[in-house]
Amino acid sequence: MSSPTLTIDLSAIRANYRKIRALAGSARTAAVVKADAYGLGARTIVQDLLTEDCKDFFVAHPEEAFDLPALPPGVRLFILHGPSEGSAANIANAGIIPVLNHEGQRSDYSAYARKLGRKLPVALHIDTGMTRLGFSIADMERLCDNPDAFAPFDVALVMSHLACADLPDDPMNDQQRRAFEKIRARFSNIPASLANSAGCFLGANYHCDLTRPGIALYGGNPIAPRSNPMQEVIQITGKILQTHFVDTPKTVGYGATRLMPKGARIATVAIGYADGYLRALSNTGFAVIDGIHVPVVGRVSMDLITLDISNLAEERAVPGTEVTLLGGGVPVDQLAHQAGTIDYEFLTRLGHRFKRQYIGSIA
Ligand SMILES: *Cc1c(COP(=O)(O)O)cnc(C)c1O
């Protein structure tokens, strides 16, 4: 089998969860497991985080919620995008909590609650500056003045989302926080939530009653470009398929984008953009063999990359030699940066051809 191995360390995810929870003092700490837990496997990770007493999970789409196994009593599952057309019955029956983002969702879901004849749990998202999802503050103020607006619901949470939490000095953080504090005061005794992973690092003012970390749990760097405070979660290793000795100057790969000098050596490894090894890493990514940094030379192709192994003694890089492609000496935030993107995108693009293994489970 030549496909690389993706190892996911559940004990590191649990350690990251505990670290974020410790930051947030008395606030509860949810886990955001949308996009299949950022590509790492929501079913497995939810099961594992239950052992840390995590009681709140967030997904994006209703379908993502329906794909998870039923959760134990007292554990809540929220759908960030809210109820989609036709999903209200399944959401309500499963006891899942949709986040209502706009008037259409509010009125449809309230009609459904009235039809059922019982109050349904919901969360309310208020837009304080993302202009992406959520009720505007003006619309929410009007709704709060209308005693019928939320009568068909048990409002479990009011939330908003920060645009610049990864930029601690950006004045927008404080503006959003103040706007949120003002509107949440209209919901006395209802828990509030504002912070994503980066928001958890902005201080107690941002923690409210529930934090919503995602990337930090999975070992991404929530405070980039500062050094990553989270424990590493994933590692990708592969094996050298073939090596080449460059006996006369030669180009490598599609487009002949890289000329290697006489005497250089090249190793070919079976990972490519079909596996989420981004093509933007052409001539700029790097891997590690036996502790030595080996740059990607030439273009990343669908199934293969080529590495410059000229700095390694010949016998240390032969077909079958293990290559660290991510994790270890190849931090995910750094590789993502080299590709001109962020670790979020790197994780969620990881493909389905890896041999996947979970380690560190206690569930
Ligand atoms: C994705 C998401 C989160 C988690 O964000 P991270 O930056 O990964 O911690 C929290 N809240 C909302 C609304 C989200 O969409």
PDB file of C-alpha atoms and ligand atoms in Angstrom, residues 32 34 38 80 125 132 159-161 195-198 212-216 344, ligand 1:
ATOM      1  CA  VAL A  32     -17.599  22.822  16.893  1.00  0.00           C
ATOM      2  CA  LYS A  34     -18.926  21.032  11.484  1.00  0.00           C
ATOM      3  CA  TYR A  38     -12.749  19.894  10.247  1.00  0.00           C
ATOM      4  CA  LEU A  80     -25.459  26.857  12.934  1.00  0.00           C
ATOM      5  CA  HIS A 125     -27.765  34.424  16.145  1.00  0.00           C
ATOM      6  CA  ARG A 132     -22.821  36.719   7.084  1.00  0.00           C
ATOM      7  CA  MET A 159     -24.961  34.103  20.089  1.00  0.00           C
ATOM      8  CA  SER A 160     -22.860  36.230  17.799  1.00  0.00           C
ATOM      9  CA  HIS A 161     -19.613  35.642  15.908  1.00  0.00           C
ATOM     10  CA  ALA A 195     -16.076  33.315  21.241  1.00  0.00           C
ATOM     11  CA  ASN A 196     -14.671  30.931  18.660  1.00  0.00           C
ATOM     12  CA  SER A 197     -11.186  29.486  19.287  1.00  0.00           C
ATOM     13  CA  ALA A 198      -9.386  32.790  18.834  1.00  0.00           C
ATOM     14  CA  ARG A 212     -17.467  27.638  20.622  1.00  0.00           C
ATOM     15  CA  PRO A 213     -13.956  26.499  19.703  1.00  0.00           C
ATOM     16  CA  GLY A 214     -13.296  24.497  16.577  1.00  0.00           C
ATOM     17  CA  ILE A 215      -9.812  24.803  15.068  1.00  0.00           C
ATOM     18  CA  ALA A 216      -7.987  24.930  18.414  1.00  0.00           C
ATOM     19  CA  TYR A 344      -8.633  25.484   8.599  1.00  0.00           C
TER      20      TYR A 344
HETATM   21  C1  LIG B   1     -16.847  27.673  12.611  1.00  0.00           C
HETATM   22  C2  LIG B   1     -17.465  28.463  13.671  1.00  0.00           C
HETATM   23  C3  LIG B   1     -16.923  28.454  14.976  1.00  0.00           C
HETATM   24  C4  LIG B   1     -15.604  27.789  15.307  1.00  0.00           C
HETATM   25  O1  LIG B   1     -14.566  28.629  14.851  1.00  0.00           O
HETATM   26  P1  LIG B   1     -13.023  28.318  15.093  1.00  0.00           P
HETATM   27  O2  LIG B   1     -12.359  29.534  14.583  1.00  0.00           O
HETATM   28  O3  LIG B   1     -12.702  27.101  14.309  1.00  0.00           O
HETATM   29  O4  LIG B   1     -12.830  28.103  16.545  1.00  0.00           O
HETATM   30  C5  LIG B   1     -17.613  29.116  15.973  1.00  0.00           C
HETATM   31  N1  LIG B   1     -18.768  29.776  15.703  1.00  0.00           N
HETATM   32  C6  LIG B   1     -19.289  29.845  14.461  1.00  0.00           C
HETATM   33  C7  LIG B   1     -20.541  30.601  14.237  1.00  0.00           C
HETATM   34  C8  LIG B   1     -18.657  29.202  13.407  1.00  0.00           C
HETATM   35  O5  LIG B   1     -19.163  29.292  12.172  1.00  0.00           O
END
